[in-house]
Amino acid sequence: MTEHQLSHGFETLAIHAGQEADPRTGAVVTPIYQVSTYKQDGVGGLREGYEYSRSANPTRTALEECLAAIEGGARGLAFASGLAAEDTLLRTLLKPGDHIVIPNDAYGGTFRLFAKVLTRWGVEFSVADTHHPEKVREAIRPTTRAVWVETPSNPLLGITDLAAVADIAHTAGAKLVVDNTFASPYLQQPIAFGADVVVHSTTKYMGGHSDVVGGALVVADPGLAEEVAYHQNAMGAVAGPFDSWLVLRGIKTLGVRMDRHSENAEKVAELLSGHPKVTQVLYPGLPTHAGHDIAAKQMKAFGGMVSFRVAGGEQAAVEVCNRAELFTLGESLGGVESLIEHPGRMTHASAAGSPLEVPADLVRISVGIEAAADLLADLEQALG
Ligand SMILES: *Cc1c(COP(=O)(O)O)cnc(C)c1O
């Protein structure tokens, strides 16, 4: 990309960054280079550096350049899943004896990676309430190498002050890693607030159509980016060409989708807030939300995820999930279609008995981009 293009707006970058028309045919959309190896012009004579598709593949390169542009980082890297991206990053940053601070509210699979996998390799972690930055400072040790934050968090929609936590991490000589899956770079760009690495499950809003599993890292500093890229190749959990292409296509419409997700979610949050069967609505767009002011400062809108607690406890919450019709009962989030789930028994079952256990009466919804009136009607009937 030229300097001129880098000054373009978000939607322009989403559609064009890394995606020049194909030089040979003029194809407007980046082709799917479904290929493992590349002809060399004499030993070591690589064409544009392509050698073997674990190391680099042109479709993945297009996605990686686009990711870097839309998050405002030095380099983007695409992986086979969000967890593959996380694992690669953590094994780049940490070694046995190192310590990391993690949030008390995070994706269950992220917690499982820390608690059940990395601890076996001698990595230590502490759980902190990152919504109160001073709790992060208290959790830091001399061996702390990184602070991990998710904002908005999954599934409790907690908000962390990115600039404040970046300061605390950097003062301690640690990196700040932000899982930006719930917001997407259209609504929030953590690097602008001091994050060193942004993590995505591109399975969610970036892909946006529930048809691909993928992950991404965007690294702010070119030196650290080089180290992560070395591990991406050395560990091999890369995104395949077709998966890269699907995410690249999804990103083109990210802005318009996020606008509609956010509009619909605001209407849903409003309906739920006034409903007698709902005891609490967790949505950063509500002025009553503890993180509302910080969210308003660091996000362009409040996103499409809403969680709520149901009067009558676990059984009542499960019944709401079972009665929903237009809201499909299923895990995952961020697609054009609305989804509903019970985190305690589904996405966050692996956090049971830990400091990240979620309330049993909690329901999480991913508000899609269907007609808002239909979504409201379905929730009304599901709440009974
Ligand atoms: C889904 C999710 C992940 C894990 O990503 P996968 O693509 O499922 O591996 C990580 N963080 C958050 C916030 C998620 O929602």
mmCIF file of C-alpha atoms and ligand atoms in Angstrom:
data_model
loop_
_atom_site.group_PDB
_atom_site.id
_atom_site.type_symbol
_atom_site.label_atom_id
_atom_site.label_comp_id
_atom_site.label_asym_id
_atom_site.label_seq_id
_atom_site.Cartn_x
_atom_site.Cartn_y
_atom_site.Cartn_z
ATOM 1 C CA MET A 1 0.000 0.000 0.000
ATOM 2 C CA THR A 2 1.098 3.528 -0.691
ATOM 3 C CA GLU A 3 1.252 6.243 1.972
ATOM 4 C CA HIS A 4 -1.741 7.833 0.313
ATOM 5 C CA GLN A 5 -3.826 4.670 0.720
ATOM 6 C CA LEU A 6 -2.862 4.351 4.402
ATOM 7 C CA SER A 7 -4.632 7.631 5.081
ATOM 8 C CA HIS A 8 -7.892 6.209 3.718
ATOM 9 C CA GLY A 9 -10.927 5.614 5.925
ATOM 10 C CA PHE A 10 -11.736 2.293 7.604
ATOM 11 C CA GLU A 11 -14.257 1.041 5.029
ATOM 12 C CA THR A 12 -11.878 1.852 2.161
ATOM 13 C CA LEU A 13 -9.016 -0.025 3.824
ATOM 14 C CA ALA A 14 -11.321 -2.974 4.572
ATOM 15 C CA ILE A 15 -12.132 -3.290 0.871
ATOM 16 C CA HIS A 16 -8.759 -2.418 -0.666
ATOM 17 C CA ALA A 17 -5.819 -2.890 1.725
ATOM 18 C CA GLY A 18 -3.640 -5.783 0.505
ATOM 19 C CA GLN A 19 -6.107 -6.366 -2.320
ATOM 20 C CA GLU A 20 -4.725 -4.837 -5.525
ATOM 21 C CA ALA A 21 -6.290 -6.228 -8.705
ATOM 22 C CA ASP A 22 -4.492 -9.447 -9.714
ATOM 23 C CA PRO A 23 -1.448 -8.301 -11.778
ATOM 24 C CA ARG A 24 -1.777 -11.084 -14.368
ATOM 25 C CA THR A 25 -5.543 -11.171 -15.060
ATOM 26 C CA GLY A 26 -6.917 -8.009 -13.486
ATOM 27 C CA ALA A 27 -9.232 -10.095 -11.265
ATOM 28 C CA VAL A 28 -10.812 -7.575 -8.903
ATOM 29 C CA VAL A 29 -11.106 -10.027 -6.025
ATOM 30 C CA THR A 30 -7.985 -11.707 -4.591
ATOM 31 C CA PRO A 31 -7.909 -15.255 -6.033
ATOM 32 C CA ILE A 32 -7.882 -18.337 -3.798
ATOM 33 C CA TYR A 33 -4.318 -19.592 -4.266
ATOM 34 C CA GLN A 34 -5.125 -23.199 -3.392
ATOM 35 C CA VAL A 35 -1.508 -24.300 -3.653
ATOM 36 C CA SER A 36 1.183 -25.717 -1.364
ATOM 37 C CA THR A 37 4.420 -25.012 -3.275
ATOM 38 C CA TYR A 38 5.857 -22.562 -5.842
ATOM 39 C CA LYS A 39 8.180 -22.953 -8.839
ATOM 40 C CA GLN A 40 11.594 -21.424 -8.185
ATOM 41 C CA ASP A 41 13.513 -19.646 -10.949
ATOM 42 C CA GLY A 42 16.758 -21.441 -10.161
ATOM 43 C CA VAL A 43 17.577 -22.668 -6.623
ATOM 44 C CA GLY A 44 16.472 -19.987 -4.166
ATOM 45 C CA GLY A 45 14.971 -17.834 -6.956
ATOM 46 C CA LEU A 46 11.625 -17.217 -5.266
ATOM 47 C CA ARG A 47 8.912 -15.174 -6.979
ATOM 48 C CA GLU A 48 7.854 -12.457 -4.547
ATOM 49 C CA GLY A 49 9.157 -14.574 -1.663
ATOM 50 C CA TYR A 50 6.679 -17.443 -2.081
ATOM 51 C CA GLU A 51 8.242 -20.797 -1.308
ATOM 52 C CA TYR A 52 5.787 -23.012 0.606
ATOM 53 C CA SER A 53 2.264 -22.135 1.812
ATOM 54 C CA ARG A 54 2.896 -22.671 5.523
ATOM 55 C CA SER A 55 5.462 -19.863 5.314
ATOM 56 C CA ALA A 56 3.366 -17.626 3.053
ATOM 57 C CA ASN A 57 0.459 -17.888 0.625
ATOM 58 C CA PRO A 58 -0.769 -14.973 -1.540
ATOM 59 C CA THR A 59 -4.403 -15.208 -0.362
ATOM 60 C CA ARG A 60 -3.274 -15.236 3.257
ATOM 61 C CA THR A 61 -0.861 -12.369 2.579
ATOM 62 C CA ALA A 62 -3.761 -10.262 1.260
ATOM 63 C CA LEU A 63 -5.729 -10.970 4.457
ATOM 64 C CA GLU A 64 -2.710 -10.287 6.678
ATOM 65 C CA GLU A 65 -2.032 -6.922 5.019
ATOM 66 C CA CYS A 66 -5.704 -5.994 5.336
ATOM 67 C CA LEU A 67 -5.722 -6.971 9.041
ATOM 68 C CA ALA A 68 -2.676 -4.788 9.756
ATOM 69 C CA ALA A 69 -4.283 -1.835 7.964
ATOM 70 C CA ILE A 70 -7.678 -2.019 9.680
ATOM 71 C CA GLU A 71 -6.197 -2.475 13.194
ATOM 72 C CA GLY A 72 -3.430 0.081 12.636
ATOM 73 C CA GLY A 73 -0.563 -2.345 13.414
ATOM 74 C CA ALA A 74 2.827 -3.098 11.852
ATOM 75 C CA ARG A 75 1.826 -6.600 10.809
ATOM 76 C CA GLY A 76 -1.164 -8.934 10.675
ATOM 77 C CA LEU A 77 -0.941 -12.716 10.917
ATOM 78 C CA ALA A 78 -3.743 -15.167 10.105
ATOM 79 C CA PHE A 79 -4.258 -18.476 11.903
ATOM 80 C CA ALA A 80 -6.406 -21.588 11.706
ATOM 81 C CA SER A 81 -8.508 -20.468 14.704
ATOM 82 C CA GLY A 82 -8.586 -17.828 17.407
ATOM 83 C CA LEU A 83 -7.087 -20.287 19.880
ATOM 84 C CA ALA A 84 -4.292 -21.188 17.447
ATOM 85 C CA ALA A 85 -3.468 -17.467 17.246
ATOM 86 C CA GLU A 86 -3.497 -17.194 21.062
ATOM 87 C CA ASP A 87 -1.296 -20.268 21.533
ATOM 88 C CA THR A 88 1.254 -19.019 19.007
ATOM 89 C CA LEU A 89 1.366 -15.585 20.630
ATOM 90 C CA LEU A 90 1.691 -16.954 24.170
ATOM 91 C CA ARG A 91 4.492 -19.324 23.257
ATOM 92 C CA THR A 92 6.274 -16.396 21.577
ATOM 93 C CA LEU A 93 5.913 -14.119 24.619
ATOM 94 C CA LEU A 94 6.300 -16.546 27.527
ATOM 95 C CA LYS A 95 8.738 -19.166 28.742
ATOM 96 C CA PRO A 96 8.700 -21.420 31.846
ATOM 97 C CA GLY A 97 8.699 -19.319 35.036
ATOM 98 C CA ASP A 98 7.041 -16.327 33.363
ATOM 99 C CA HIS A 99 3.793 -14.893 34.654
ATOM 100 C CA ILE A 100 0.761 -13.414 32.907
ATOM 101 C CA VAL A 101 -2.228 -11.510 34.309
ATOM 102 C CA ILE A 102 -5.547 -12.655 32.843
ATOM 103 C CA PRO A 103 -9.064 -11.228 33.268
ATOM 104 C CA ASN A 104 -11.709 -12.681 35.588
ATOM 105 C CA ASP A 105 -14.128 -12.584 32.655
ATOM 106 C CA ALA A 106 -12.939 -14.029 29.359
ATOM 107 C CA TYR A 107 -13.768 -16.518 26.673
ATOM 108 C CA GLY A 108 -13.861 -19.978 28.313
ATOM 109 C CA GLY A 109 -11.471 -21.482 25.775
ATOM 110 C CA THR A 110 -8.887 -18.786 26.498
ATOM 111 C CA PHE A 111 -9.077 -19.592 30.205
ATOM 112 C CA ARG A 112 -8.750 -23.317 29.448
ATOM 113 C CA LEU A 113 -5.610 -22.627 27.397
ATOM 114 C CA PHE A 114 -4.012 -20.874 30.384
ATOM 115 C CA ALA A 115 -5.284 -23.171 33.121
ATOM 116 C CA LYS A 116 -5.008 -26.609 31.507
ATOM 117 C CA VAL A 117 -2.315 -26.279 28.852
ATOM 118 C CA LEU A 118 0.204 -23.491 29.540
ATOM 119 C CA THR A 119 0.533 -24.255 33.261
ATOM 120 C CA ARG A 120 1.880 -27.686 32.269
ATOM 121 C CA TRP A 121 4.762 -25.838 30.613
ATOM 122 C CA GLY A 122 5.580 -23.831 33.749
ATOM 123 C CA VAL A 123 3.763 -20.612 32.852
ATOM 124 C CA GLU A 124 2.059 -18.963 35.829
ATOM 125 C CA PHE A 125 -1.049 -16.818 35.714
ATOM 126 C CA SER A 126 -3.122 -14.667 38.068
ATOM 127 C CA VAL A 127 -6.737 -13.750 37.569
ATOM 128 C CA ALA A 128 -7.534 -10.035 38.023
ATOM 129 C CA ASP A 129 -10.641 -7.919 37.713
ATOM 130 C CA THR A 130 -9.328 -5.865 34.771
ATOM 131 C CA HIS A 131 -12.370 -3.556 34.955
ATOM 132 C CA HIS A 132 -10.568 -1.967 37.911
ATOM 133 C CA PRO A 133 -7.070 -1.118 36.596
ATOM 134 C CA GLU A 134 -5.591 -0.967 40.105
ATOM 135 C CA LYS A 135 -6.405 -4.702 40.457
ATOM 136 C CA VAL A 136 -4.164 -5.328 37.454
ATOM 137 C CA ARG A 137 -1.349 -3.382 39.111
ATOM 138 C CA GLU A 138 -1.772 -5.438 42.297
ATOM 139 C CA ALA A 139 -1.560 -8.706 40.337
ATOM 140 C CA ILE A 140 1.713 -7.834 38.620
ATOM 141 C CA ARG A 141 4.860 -9.705 39.751
ATOM 142 C CA PRO A 142 8.534 -9.240 38.858
ATOM 143 C CA THR A 143 8.114 -12.109 36.370
ATOM 144 C CA THR A 144 5.005 -10.675 34.664
ATOM 145 C CA ARG A 145 5.578 -10.548 30.909
ATOM 146 C CA ALA A 146 2.057 -9.814 29.678
ATOM 147 C CA VAL A 147 -1.383 -8.579 30.659
ATOM 148 C CA TRP A 148 -4.341 -10.079 28.810
ATOM 149 C CA VAL A 149 -7.568 -8.121 28.431
ATOM 150 C CA GLU A 150 -10.893 -8.743 26.715
ATOM 151 C CA THR A 151 -13.169 -5.708 26.193
ATOM 152 C CA PRO A 152 -16.107 -5.996 25.865
ATOM 153 C CA SER A 153 -15.665 -9.328 27.613
ATOM 154 C CA ASN A 154 -17.286 -12.663 26.883
ATOM 155 C CA PRO A 155 -19.923 -13.267 28.207
ATOM 156 C CA LEU A 156 -20.395 -10.535 30.849
ATOM 157 C CA LEU A 157 -19.768 -7.534 28.531
ATOM 158 C CA GLY A 158 -17.370 -5.957 31.029
ATOM 159 C CA ILE A 159 -15.371 -2.949 29.838
ATOM 160 C CA THR A 160 -11.672 -2.406 30.532
ATOM 161 C CA ASP A 161 -9.988 0.992 30.239
ATOM 162 C CA LEU A 162 -7.360 0.172 27.614
ATOM 163 C CA ALA A 163 -5.207 3.287 28.041
ATOM 164 C CA ALA A 164 -5.056 2.847 31.842
ATOM 165 C CA VAL A 165 -4.137 -0.846 31.666
ATOM 166 C CA ALA A 166 -1.593 -0.208 28.878
ATOM 167 C CA ASP A 167 0.160 2.262 31.192
ATOM 168 C CA ILE A 168 0.241 -0.213 34.062
ATOM 169 C CA ALA A 169 1.540 -3.041 31.859
ATOM 170 C CA HIS A 170 4.227 -0.914 30.231
ATOM 171 C CA THR A 171 5.420 0.532 33.544
ATOM 172 C CA ALA A 172 6.006 -3.071 34.652
ATOM 173 C CA GLY A 173 7.813 -3.918 31.399
ATOM 174 C CA ALA A 174 4.955 -6.199 30.286
ATOM 175 C CA LYS A 175 3.077 -6.349 26.971
ATOM 176 C CA LEU A 176 -0.638 -5.589 26.749
ATOM 177 C CA VAL A 177 -2.601 -8.126 24.698
ATOM 178 C CA VAL A 178 -6.214 -7.259 23.823
ATOM 179 C CA ASP A 179 -8.768 -9.761 22.550
ATOM 180 C CA ASN A 180 -10.811 -7.461 20.282
ATOM 181 C CA THR A 181 -13.186 -10.147 18.991
ATOM 182 C CA PHE A 182 -16.396 -8.650 20.468
ATOM 183 C CA ALA A 183 -15.780 -5.101 19.231
ATOM 184 C CA SER A 184 -14.019 -5.728 15.883
ATOM 185 C CA PRO A 185 -11.595 -3.079 14.585
ATOM 186 C CA TYR A 186 -14.481 -1.075 13.148
ATOM 187 C CA LEU A 187 -15.716 -0.256 16.662
ATOM 188 C CA GLN A 188 -12.416 -0.248 18.571
ATOM 189 C CA GLN A 189 -8.714 -0.151 17.678
ATOM 190 C CA PRO A 190 -6.764 -1.164 20.812
ATOM 191 C CA ILE A 191 -3.323 -0.314 19.373
ATOM 192 C CA ALA A 192 -4.362 3.354 19.345
ATOM 193 C CA PHE A 193 -4.836 3.049 23.158
ATOM 194 C CA GLY A 194 -1.441 1.423 23.733
ATOM 195 C CA ALA A 195 -2.028 -2.311 23.136
ATOM 196 C CA ASP A 196 0.992 -4.242 21.864
ATOM 197 C CA VAL A 197 -0.934 -7.115 20.285
ATOM 198 C CA VAL A 198 -4.554 -7.471 19.193
ATOM 199 C CA VAL A 199 -6.128 -10.935 19.083
ATOM 200 C CA HIS A 200 -9.171 -11.955 17.049
ATOM 201 C CA SER A 201 -11.309 -14.966 16.572
ATOM 202 C CA THR A 202 -12.056 -14.110 12.917
ATOM 203 C CA THR A 203 -14.684 -16.849 13.188
ATOM 204 C CA LYS A 204 -16.922 -14.156 14.679
ATOM 205 C CA TYR A 205 -17.539 -10.615 13.325
ATOM 206 C CA MET A 206 -14.613 -10.498 10.892
ATOM 207 C CA GLY A 207 -15.825 -13.570 8.956
ATOM 208 C CA GLY A 208 -19.343 -12.535 9.877
ATOM 209 C CA HIS A 209 -21.297 -15.325 8.162
ATOM 210 C CA SER A 210 -20.790 -18.376 10.436
ATOM 211 C CA ASP A 211 -19.013 -20.218 7.638
ATOM 212 C CA VAL A 212 -15.366 -20.209 8.704
ATOM 213 C CA VAL A 213 -13.159 -20.798 11.762
ATOM 214 C CA GLY A 214 -10.114 -18.546 11.922
ATOM 215 C CA GLY A 215 -7.923 -16.362 14.086
ATOM 216 C CA ALA A 216 -5.653 -13.369 13.784
ATOM 217 C CA LEU A 217 -2.962 -11.394 15.555
ATOM 218 C CA VAL A 218 -2.081 -7.800 14.776
ATOM 219 C CA VAL A 219 1.218 -6.656 16.290
ATOM 220 C CA ALA A 220 2.089 -2.999 16.862
ATOM 221 C CA ASP A 221 5.887 -3.234 16.971
ATOM 222 C CA PRO A 222 7.766 -4.513 13.882
ATOM 223 C CA GLY A 223 10.388 -6.328 16.011
ATOM 224 C CA LEU A 224 7.825 -8.279 18.020
ATOM 225 C CA ALA A 225 5.875 -8.894 14.783
ATOM 226 C CA GLU A 226 8.987 -10.541 13.332
ATOM 227 C CA GLU A 227 9.236 -12.871 16.357
ATOM 228 C CA VAL A 228 5.546 -13.810 16.169
ATOM 229 C CA ALA A 229 5.805 -14.425 12.411
ATOM 230 C CA TYR A 230 8.791 -16.713 13.060
ATOM 231 C CA HIS A 231 6.661 -18.746 15.487
ATOM 232 C CA GLN A 232 3.682 -18.744 13.106
ATOM 233 C CA ASN A 233 5.859 -20.524 10.553
ATOM 234 C CA ALA A 234 7.691 -22.675 13.096
ATOM 235 C CA MET A 235 4.470 -23.859 14.778
ATOM 236 C CA GLY A 236 2.380 -24.008 11.614
ATOM 237 C CA ALA A 237 -1.196 -23.235 12.741
ATOM 238 C CA VAL A 238 -1.831 -21.045 9.687
ATOM 239 C CA ALA A 239 -5.102 -20.117 7.990
ATOM 240 C CA GLY A 240 -5.657 -22.016 4.727
ATOM 241 C CA PRO A 241 -6.227 -20.184 1.416
ATOM 242 C CA PHE A 242 -10.011 -20.665 1.246
ATOM 243 C CA ASP A 243 -10.506 -19.748 4.910
ATOM 244 C CA SER A 244 -8.335 -16.655 4.377
ATOM 245 C CA TRP A 245 -10.468 -15.721 1.377
ATOM 246 C CA LEU A 246 -13.725 -16.085 3.334
ATOM 247 C CA VAL A 247 -12.439 -13.817 6.128
ATOM 248 C CA LEU A 248 -11.151 -11.304 3.581
ATOM 249 C CA ARG A 249 -14.594 -11.228 1.965
ATOM 250 C CA GLY A 250 -16.281 -10.850 5.334
ATOM 251 C CA ILE A 251 -14.110 -7.872 6.279
ATOM 252 C CA LYS A 252 -15.280 -5.931 3.197
ATOM 253 C CA THR A 253 -18.738 -5.496 4.785
ATOM 254 C CA LEU A 254 -17.607 -5.306 8.429
ATOM 255 C CA GLY A 255 -18.467 -1.604 8.813
ATOM 256 C CA VAL A 256 -22.043 -1.799 7.564
ATOM 257 C CA ARG A 257 -22.667 -5.009 9.471
ATOM 258 C CA MET A 258 -21.338 -3.617 12.763
ATOM 259 C CA ASP A 259 -23.509 -0.515 12.396
ATOM 260 C CA ARG A 260 -26.617 -2.699 12.042
ATOM 261 C CA HIS A 261 -25.545 -5.187 14.749
ATOM 262 C CA SER A 262 -25.112 -2.238 17.125
ATOM 263 C CA GLU A 263 -28.441 -0.601 16.200
ATOM 264 C CA ASN A 264 -30.357 -3.865 16.626
ATOM 265 C CA ALA A 265 -28.590 -4.686 19.894
ATOM 266 C CA GLU A 266 -29.484 -1.286 21.336
ATOM 267 C CA LYS A 267 -33.172 -1.991 20.617
ATOM 268 C CA VAL A 268 -32.895 -5.462 22.131
ATOM 269 C CA ALA A 269 -31.166 -4.097 25.257
ATOM 270 C CA GLU A 270 -33.926 -1.529 25.632
ATOM 271 C CA LEU A 271 -36.679 -4.166 25.367
ATOM 272 C CA LEU A 272 -34.936 -6.451 27.861
ATOM 273 C CA SER A 273 -34.299 -3.592 30.311
ATOM 274 C CA GLY A 274 -38.021 -3.034 30.697
ATOM 275 C CA HIS A 275 -38.999 -6.708 30.857
ATOM 276 C CA PRO A 276 -40.362 -8.122 34.137
ATOM 277 C CA LYS A 277 -38.694 -11.544 33.601
ATOM 278 C CA VAL A 278 -35.245 -9.973 33.220
ATOM 279 C CA THR A 279 -33.330 -9.081 36.387
ATOM 280 C CA GLN A 280 -30.249 -7.515 34.751
ATOM 281 C CA VAL A 281 -29.149 -6.517 31.251
ATOM 282 C CA LEU A 282 -25.429 -6.462 30.477
ATOM 283 C CA TYR A 283 -24.820 -4.126 27.537
ATOM 284 C CA PRO A 284 -22.186 -1.360 27.487
ATOM 285 C CA GLY A 285 -24.552 0.881 25.513
ATOM 286 C CA LEU A 286 -26.845 1.242 28.533
ATOM 287 C CA PRO A 287 -26.035 4.369 30.589
ATOM 288 C CA THR A 288 -26.496 2.190 33.725
ATOM 289 C CA HIS A 289 -23.612 -0.123 32.670
ATOM 290 C CA ALA A 290 -20.555 0.353 34.921
ATOM 291 C CA GLY A 291 -18.252 0.655 31.894
ATOM 292 C CA HIS A 292 -20.507 2.859 29.771
ATOM 293 C CA ASP A 293 -18.370 6.014 29.878
ATOM 294 C CA ILE A 294 -15.130 4.193 29.084
ATOM 295 C CA ALA A 295 -16.834 2.230 26.301
ATOM 296 C CA ALA A 296 -18.156 5.485 24.862
ATOM 297 C CA LYS A 297 -14.594 6.845 24.900
ATOM 298 C CA GLN A 298 -12.879 3.873 23.259
ATOM 299 C CA MET A 299 -15.636 2.406 21.030
ATOM 300 C CA LYS A 300 -17.441 3.899 18.031
ATOM 301 C CA ALA A 301 -20.689 2.063 18.982
ATOM 302 C CA PHE A 302 -21.466 -0.658 21.504
ATOM 303 C CA GLY A 303 -21.607 -3.778 19.338
ATOM 304 C CA GLY A 304 -24.017 -6.649 18.846
ATOM 305 C CA MET A 305 -23.536 -8.757 21.981
ATOM 306 C CA VAL A 306 -26.044 -8.593 24.835
ATOM 307 C CA SER A 307 -26.237 -10.779 27.942
ATOM 308 C CA PHE A 308 -29.040 -10.846 30.486
ATOM 309 C CA ARG A 309 -30.046 -12.609 33.676
ATOM 310 C CA VAL A 310 -33.423 -14.268 33.928
ATOM 311 C CA ALA A 311 -35.746 -14.243 36.945
ATOM 312 C CA GLY A 312 -36.244 -17.828 38.122
ATOM 313 C CA GLY A 313 -32.632 -18.978 37.876
ATOM 314 C CA GLU A 314 -30.870 -21.546 35.722
ATOM 315 C CA GLN A 315 -33.948 -23.500 34.617
ATOM 316 C CA ALA A 316 -35.746 -20.341 33.523
ATOM 317 C CA ALA A 317 -32.667 -19.208 31.565
ATOM 318 C CA VAL A 318 -32.379 -22.567 29.826
ATOM 319 C CA GLU A 319 -36.087 -22.423 28.927
ATOM 320 C CA VAL A 320 -35.705 -18.983 27.331
ATOM 321 C CA CYS A 321 -32.916 -20.421 25.150
ATOM 322 C CA ASN A 322 -35.051 -23.438 24.232
ATOM 323 C CA ARG A 323 -38.155 -21.361 23.365
ATOM 324 C CA ALA A 324 -36.365 -18.917 21.041
ATOM 325 C CA GLU A 325 -37.119 -19.556 17.377
ATOM 326 C CA LEU A 326 -35.588 -16.827 15.209
ATOM 327 C CA PHE A 327 -32.634 -16.638 17.611
ATOM 328 C CA THR A 328 -30.927 -19.930 16.794
ATOM 329 C CA LEU A 329 -29.761 -21.916 19.816
ATOM 330 C CA GLY A 330 -26.053 -22.350 19.265
ATOM 331 C CA GLU A 331 -22.527 -21.448 20.290
ATOM 332 C CA SER A 332 -20.414 -18.816 18.564
ATOM 333 C CA LEU A 333 -21.398 -15.244 17.679
ATOM 334 C CA GLY A 334 -20.877 -12.413 15.254
ATOM 335 C CA GLY A 335 -22.674 -13.843 12.224
ATOM 336 C CA VAL A 336 -25.465 -12.091 10.310
ATOM 337 C CA GLU A 337 -27.997 -14.428 11.968
ATOM 338 C CA SER A 338 -29.026 -14.020 15.606
ATOM 339 C CA LEU A 339 -27.904 -16.662 18.095
ATOM 340 C CA ILE A 340 -28.825 -17.427 21.700
ATOM 341 C CA GLU A 341 -27.029 -19.586 24.238
ATOM 342 C CA HIS A 342 -26.644 -20.496 27.914
ATOM 343 C CA PRO A 343 -22.949 -19.744 28.714
ATOM 344 C CA GLY A 344 -22.907 -21.782 31.957
ATOM 345 C CA ARG A 345 -23.760 -24.997 30.137
ATOM 346 C CA MET A 346 -22.358 -24.171 26.700
ATOM 347 C CA THR A 347 -19.497 -21.760 25.811
ATOM 348 C CA HIS A 348 -18.234 -21.298 29.356
ATOM 349 C CA ALA A 349 -18.787 -24.799 30.777
ATOM 350 C CA SER A 350 -14.987 -25.192 30.964
ATOM 351 C CA ALA A 351 -14.816 -22.281 33.457
ATOM 352 C CA ALA A 352 -17.081 -24.032 36.003
ATOM 353 C CA GLY A 353 -15.569 -24.039 39.486
ATOM 354 C CA SER A 354 -12.945 -21.412 38.505
ATOM 355 C CA PRO A 355 -12.814 -17.653 39.209
ATOM 356 C CA LEU A 356 -14.263 -17.249 35.693
ATOM 357 C CA GLU A 357 -17.441 -19.233 36.394
ATOM 358 C CA VAL A 358 -20.482 -17.414 34.975
ATOM 359 C CA PRO A 359 -23.893 -16.976 36.661
ATOM 360 C CA ALA A 360 -26.280 -19.892 36.051
ATOM 361 C CA ASP A 361 -29.195 -17.562 35.195
ATOM 362 C CA LEU A 362 -27.243 -15.884 32.380
ATOM 363 C CA VAL A 363 -28.327 -15.909 28.726
ATOM 364 C CA ARG A 364 -26.051 -14.540 25.997
ATOM 365 C CA ILE A 365 -27.335 -13.362 22.633
ATOM 366 C CA SER A 366 -25.536 -12.412 19.468
ATOM 367 C CA VAL A 367 -27.891 -9.928 17.855
ATOM 368 C CA GLY A 368 -27.866 -10.392 14.088
ATOM 369 C CA ILE A 369 -28.812 -8.032 11.294
ATOM 370 C CA GLU A 370 -32.347 -9.311 10.658
ATOM 371 C CA ALA A 371 -35.323 -6.893 10.879
ATOM 372 C CA ALA A 372 -35.267 -5.567 14.452
ATOM 373 C CA ALA A 373 -39.044 -5.972 14.951
ATOM 374 C CA ASP A 374 -38.800 -9.714 14.278
ATOM 375 C CA LEU A 375 -35.974 -10.100 16.794
ATOM 376 C CA LEU A 376 -37.893 -8.192 19.474
ATOM 377 C CA ALA A 377 -41.010 -10.289 18.867
ATOM 378 C CA ASP A 378 -39.045 -13.528 19.195
ATOM 379 C CA LEU A 379 -37.483 -12.453 22.499
ATOM 380 C CA GLU A 380 -40.900 -11.413 23.833
ATOM 381 C CA GLN A 381 -42.307 -14.865 23.103
ATOM 382 C CA ALA A 382 -39.203 -16.675 24.393
ATOM 383 C CA LEU A 383 -39.425 -14.805 27.704
ATOM 384 C CA GLY A 384 -43.067 -15.943 27.891
HETATM 385 C C1 LIG B 1 -14.503 -17.565 19.967
HETATM 386 C C2 LIG B 1 -13.570 -16.741 20.743
HETATM 387 C C3 LIG B 1 -12.218 -17.081 20.845
HETATM 388 C C4 LIG B 1 -11.648 -18.358 20.279
HETATM 389 O O1 LIG B 1 -11.643 -18.362 18.885
HETATM 390 P P1 LIG B 1 -11.819 -19.682 17.988
HETATM 391 O O2 LIG B 1 -11.847 -19.142 16.597
HETATM 392 O O3 LIG B 1 -13.079 -20.367 18.401
HETATM 393 O O4 LIG B 1 -10.626 -20.547 18.255
HETATM 394 C C5 LIG B 1 -11.380 -16.209 21.537
HETATM 395 N N1 LIG B 1 -11.858 -15.081 22.106
HETATM 396 C C6 LIG B 1 -13.151 -14.731 22.033
HETATM 397 C C7 LIG B 1 -13.617 -13.470 22.687
HETATM 398 C C8 LIG B 1 -14.055 -15.548 21.352
HETATM 399 O O5 LIG B 1 -15.351 -15.196 21.312
#
